[in-house]
Amino acid sequence: MASERTLSIIKPDATERNISGLIIARLEGAGLRVIAQKRVWWKKKDAQAFYEMHKGQDFYKGLIQFMTSGPIVLQVLEGEDAIARNRAVMGRTNPVDAEPGTIRKDFGVNMQRNSVHGSDSPESAKREIGLCFKKSEIVG
Ligand code: YYY
Ligand code: MG
């Protein structure tokens, strides 16, 4: 597998608890390199654009509300098999189901406040990176 890029987000429940650094250490420890990073506070339209594929789901409104409730950290991660590697170190969506040693198991609060986002495919990584970063902000 060649080197790949993926979009990572540290969510408001994690910035609120001041554990961004602990999460970044987990990502770096898994062999992922941060090649772009910024702290932002999303407006409703930013969250709606990012999560457009979930529109209509019962959790959508709560998700948009949560993702605009505080600062988040947007990151591009690079590494071998970065998309799957990031998903593996994140753990399953619901922290209760996440494997021991994963970010969501150790830091996630519940299904909504699950600390991190990671792209789920090469197509979504490309779309999400393009939504969140200009080319000049990515320094590989
Ligand atoms: O990719 P991942 O974040 O693991 O889960 P998705 O199914 O893409 O859902 C995105 C996001 O929505 C999830 O991280 C939390 C929230 N969510 C929720 O609050 N309740 C659900 N039943 C499903 C998802
Ligand atoms: Mg997803």
CSV table of C-alpha atoms and ligand atoms in Angstrom, one decimal:
chain,number,residue,atom,x,y,z
A,1,MET,CA,0.0,0.0,0.0
A,2,ALA,CA,1.4,3.4,-1.0
A,3,SER,CA,1.4,6.5,1.1
A,4,GLU,CA,-2.0,7.9,1.5
A,5,ARG,CA,-3.7,11.0,3.0
A,6,THR,CA,-6.8,11.2,5.2
A,7,LEU,CA,-8.8,13.9,7.0
A,8,SER,CA,-8.8,13.8,10.8
A,9,ILE,CA,-10.9,16.0,13.2
A,10,ILE,CA,-10.5,16.3,16.9
A,11,LYS,CA,-14.0,17.1,18.0
A,12,PRO,CA,-15.4,19.6,20.5
A,13,ASP,CA,-15.7,17.1,23.4
A,14,ALA,CA,-11.9,16.6,23.2
A,15,THR,CA,-10.9,20.2,22.8
A,16,GLU,CA,-13.1,21.1,25.7
A,17,ARG,CA,-11.3,18.6,27.9
A,18,ASN,CA,-7.9,19.8,26.7
A,19,ILE,CA,-6.8,16.4,25.4
A,20,SER,CA,-5.9,17.3,21.8
A,21,GLY,CA,-2.3,16.6,22.5
A,22,LEU,CA,-3.0,13.1,23.9
A,23,ILE,CA,-5.0,12.3,20.7
A,24,ILE,CA,-2.3,13.6,18.4
A,25,ALA,CA,0.2,11.5,20.3
A,26,ARG,CA,-1.9,8.4,19.6
A,27,LEU,CA,-2.1,9.3,15.9
A,28,GLU,CA,1.6,9.9,15.6
A,29,GLY,CA,2.3,6.7,17.6
A,30,ALA,CA,0.3,4.8,15.0
A,31,GLY,CA,2.7,6.0,12.3
A,32,LEU,CA,0.6,8.8,11.0
A,33,ARG,CA,2.2,12.2,10.2
A,34,VAL,CA,0.4,15.5,10.6
A,35,ILE,CA,1.0,17.5,7.4
A,36,ALA,CA,-1.7,20.1,7.9
A,37,GLN,CA,-3.4,21.4,11.0
A,38,LYS,CA,-5.7,24.2,12.1
A,39,ARG,CA,-8.0,25.0,15.0
A,40,VAL,CA,-11.4,26.4,13.9
A,41,TRP,CA,-14.9,26.9,15.2
A,42,TRP,CA,-17.3,25.7,12.5
A,43,LYS,CA,-20.4,27.7,11.6
A,44,LYS,CA,-23.6,25.7,10.9
A,45,LYS,CA,-23.0,25.8,7.2
A,46,ASP,CA,-19.5,24.4,7.5
A,47,ALA,CA,-20.8,21.4,9.5
A,48,GLN,CA,-23.7,20.9,7.1
A,49,ALA,CA,-21.4,20.9,4.1
A,50,PHE,CA,-19.0,18.4,5.7
A,51,TYR,CA,-21.7,16.0,6.9
A,52,GLU,CA,-24.1,16.3,3.9
A,53,MET,CA,-24.2,12.5,3.4
A,54,HIS,CA,-25.9,12.1,6.8
A,55,LYS,CA,-28.7,14.6,6.1
A,56,GLY,CA,-32.0,13.0,6.9
A,57,GLN,CA,-30.6,10.6,9.5
A,58,ASP,CA,-32.1,10.9,13.0
A,59,PHE,CA,-28.8,11.9,14.5
A,60,TYR,CA,-28.0,14.6,11.9
A,61,LYS,CA,-29.4,17.6,13.8
A,62,GLY,CA,-27.6,16.7,17.1
A,63,LEU,CA,-24.4,16.0,15.1
A,64,ILE,CA,-24.5,19.5,13.5
A,65,GLN,CA,-25.3,21.1,16.9
A,66,PHE,CA,-22.4,19.2,18.6
A,67,MET,CA,-19.8,19.9,15.8
A,68,THR,CA,-20.6,23.7,16.1
A,69,SER,CA,-20.6,23.8,19.9
A,70,GLY,CA,-16.8,24.5,20.3
A,71,PRO,CA,-13.4,24.5,18.7
A,72,ILE,CA,-12.2,21.6,16.6
A,73,VAL,CA,-8.8,20.7,15.2
A,74,LEU,CA,-8.7,19.8,11.5
A,75,GLN,CA,-5.8,17.8,10.3
A,76,VAL,CA,-4.5,16.0,7.2
A,77,LEU,CA,-2.6,12.8,8.2
A,78,GLU,CA,-0.2,11.1,5.9
A,79,GLY,CA,1.2,7.6,6.0
A,80,GLU,CA,1.1,4.0,4.7
A,81,ASP,CA,-2.5,3.0,4.5
A,82,ALA,CA,-3.4,6.2,6.3
A,83,ILE,CA,-7.2,5.9,5.9
A,84,ALA,CA,-7.5,2.4,7.4
A,85,ARG,CA,-4.8,3.0,9.9
A,86,ASN,CA,-6.5,6.1,11.3
A,87,ARG,CA,-9.8,4.3,11.5
A,88,ALA,CA,-8.1,1.5,13.4
A,89,VAL,CA,-6.5,3.8,16.0
A,90,MET,CA,-9.8,5.7,16.3
A,91,GLY,CA,-11.9,2.6,17.1
A,92,ARG,CA,-15.6,2.0,16.3
A,93,THR,CA,-18.1,4.8,16.2
A,94,ASN,CA,-19.7,4.0,19.5
A,95,PRO,CA,-17.0,4.1,22.3
A,96,VAL,CA,-18.8,1.3,24.1
A,97,ASP,CA,-18.1,-1.0,21.1
A,98,ALA,CA,-14.6,0.3,20.4
A,99,GLU,CA,-11.6,-2.0,20.9
A,100,PRO,CA,-9.4,-1.5,23.9
A,101,GLY,CA,-6.5,0.9,23.4
A,102,THR,CA,-8.4,2.9,20.7
A,103,ILE,CA,-9.0,6.7,21.0
A,104,ARG,CA,-12.7,6.4,21.1
A,105,LYS,CA,-12.6,3.6,23.8
A,106,ASP,CA,-10.2,5.7,26.0
A,107,PHE,CA,-11.5,9.2,25.4
A,108,GLY,CA,-15.0,9.0,23.8
A,109,VAL,CA,-18.0,10.0,25.9
A,110,ASN,CA,-20.8,8.5,23.9
A,111,MET,CA,-21.9,7.8,20.3
A,112,GLN,CA,-22.1,11.6,19.5
A,113,ARG,CA,-19.2,12.8,21.6
A,114,ASN,CA,-16.7,10.3,20.3
A,115,SER,CA,-13.7,12.6,20.1
A,116,VAL,CA,-12.5,12.1,16.6
A,117,HIS,CA,-13.4,11.9,12.9
A,118,GLY,CA,-11.6,10.0,10.2
A,119,SER,CA,-12.3,9.7,6.4
A,120,ASP,CA,-13.7,6.3,5.5
A,121,SER,CA,-12.5,5.9,1.9
A,122,PRO,CA,-10.1,7.5,-0.7
A,123,GLU,CA,-13.1,9.3,-2.2
A,124,SER,CA,-14.2,10.8,1.1
A,125,ALA,CA,-10.7,11.7,2.1
A,126,LYS,CA,-10.2,13.6,-1.1
A,127,ARG,CA,-13.5,15.4,-0.7
A,128,GLU,CA,-13.0,16.2,3.0
A,129,ILE,CA,-9.4,17.4,2.6
A,130,GLY,CA,-10.5,19.7,-0.2
A,131,LEU,CA,-13.4,21.1,1.9
A,132,CYS,CA,-11.1,21.8,4.9
A,133,PHE,CA,-7.7,22.9,3.4
A,134,LYS,CA,-6.2,24.9,0.6
A,135,LYS,CA,-3.4,23.2,-1.2
A,136,SER,CA,-0.9,25.8,0.2
A,137,GLU,CA,-1.9,24.8,3.8
A,138,ILE,CA,-0.8,21.2,3.3
A,139,VAL,CA,2.9,20.8,4.0
A,140,GLY,CA,4.0,17.2,3.4
B,1,YYY,O1,-17.4,7.5,10.5
B,1,YYY,P1,-17.9,7.5,11.9
B,1,YYY,O2,-17.6,8.8,12.6
B,1,YYY,O3,-17.3,6.3,12.7
B,1,YYY,O4,-19.5,7.3,12.0
B,1,YYY,P2,-20.6,7.7,10.9
B,1,YYY,O5,-21.6,6.6,10.8
B,1,YYY,O6,-20.0,8.3,9.7
B,1,YYY,O7,-21.3,8.9,11.7
B,1,YYY,C1,-20.8,10.2,11.7
B,1,YYY,C2,-20.9,10.7,13.1
B,1,YYY,O8,-22.3,10.9,13.4
B,1,YYY,C3,-20.4,9.8,14.2
B,1,YYY,O9,-19.0,10.0,14.5
B,1,YYY,C4,-21.2,10.2,15.4
B,1,YYY,C5,-22.5,10.7,14.8
B,1,YYY,N1,-23.5,9.6,15.0
B,1,YYY,C6,-24.4,9.7,16.0
B,1,YYY,O10,-24.4,10.6,16.8
B,1,YYY,N2,-25.4,8.7,16.2
B,1,YYY,C7,-25.4,7.6,15.3
B,1,YYY,N3,-26.4,6.7,15.5
B,1,YYY,C8,-24.5,7.5,14.2
B,1,YYY,C9,-23.6,8.5,14.1
B,2,MG,MG,-18.1,8.4,8.8
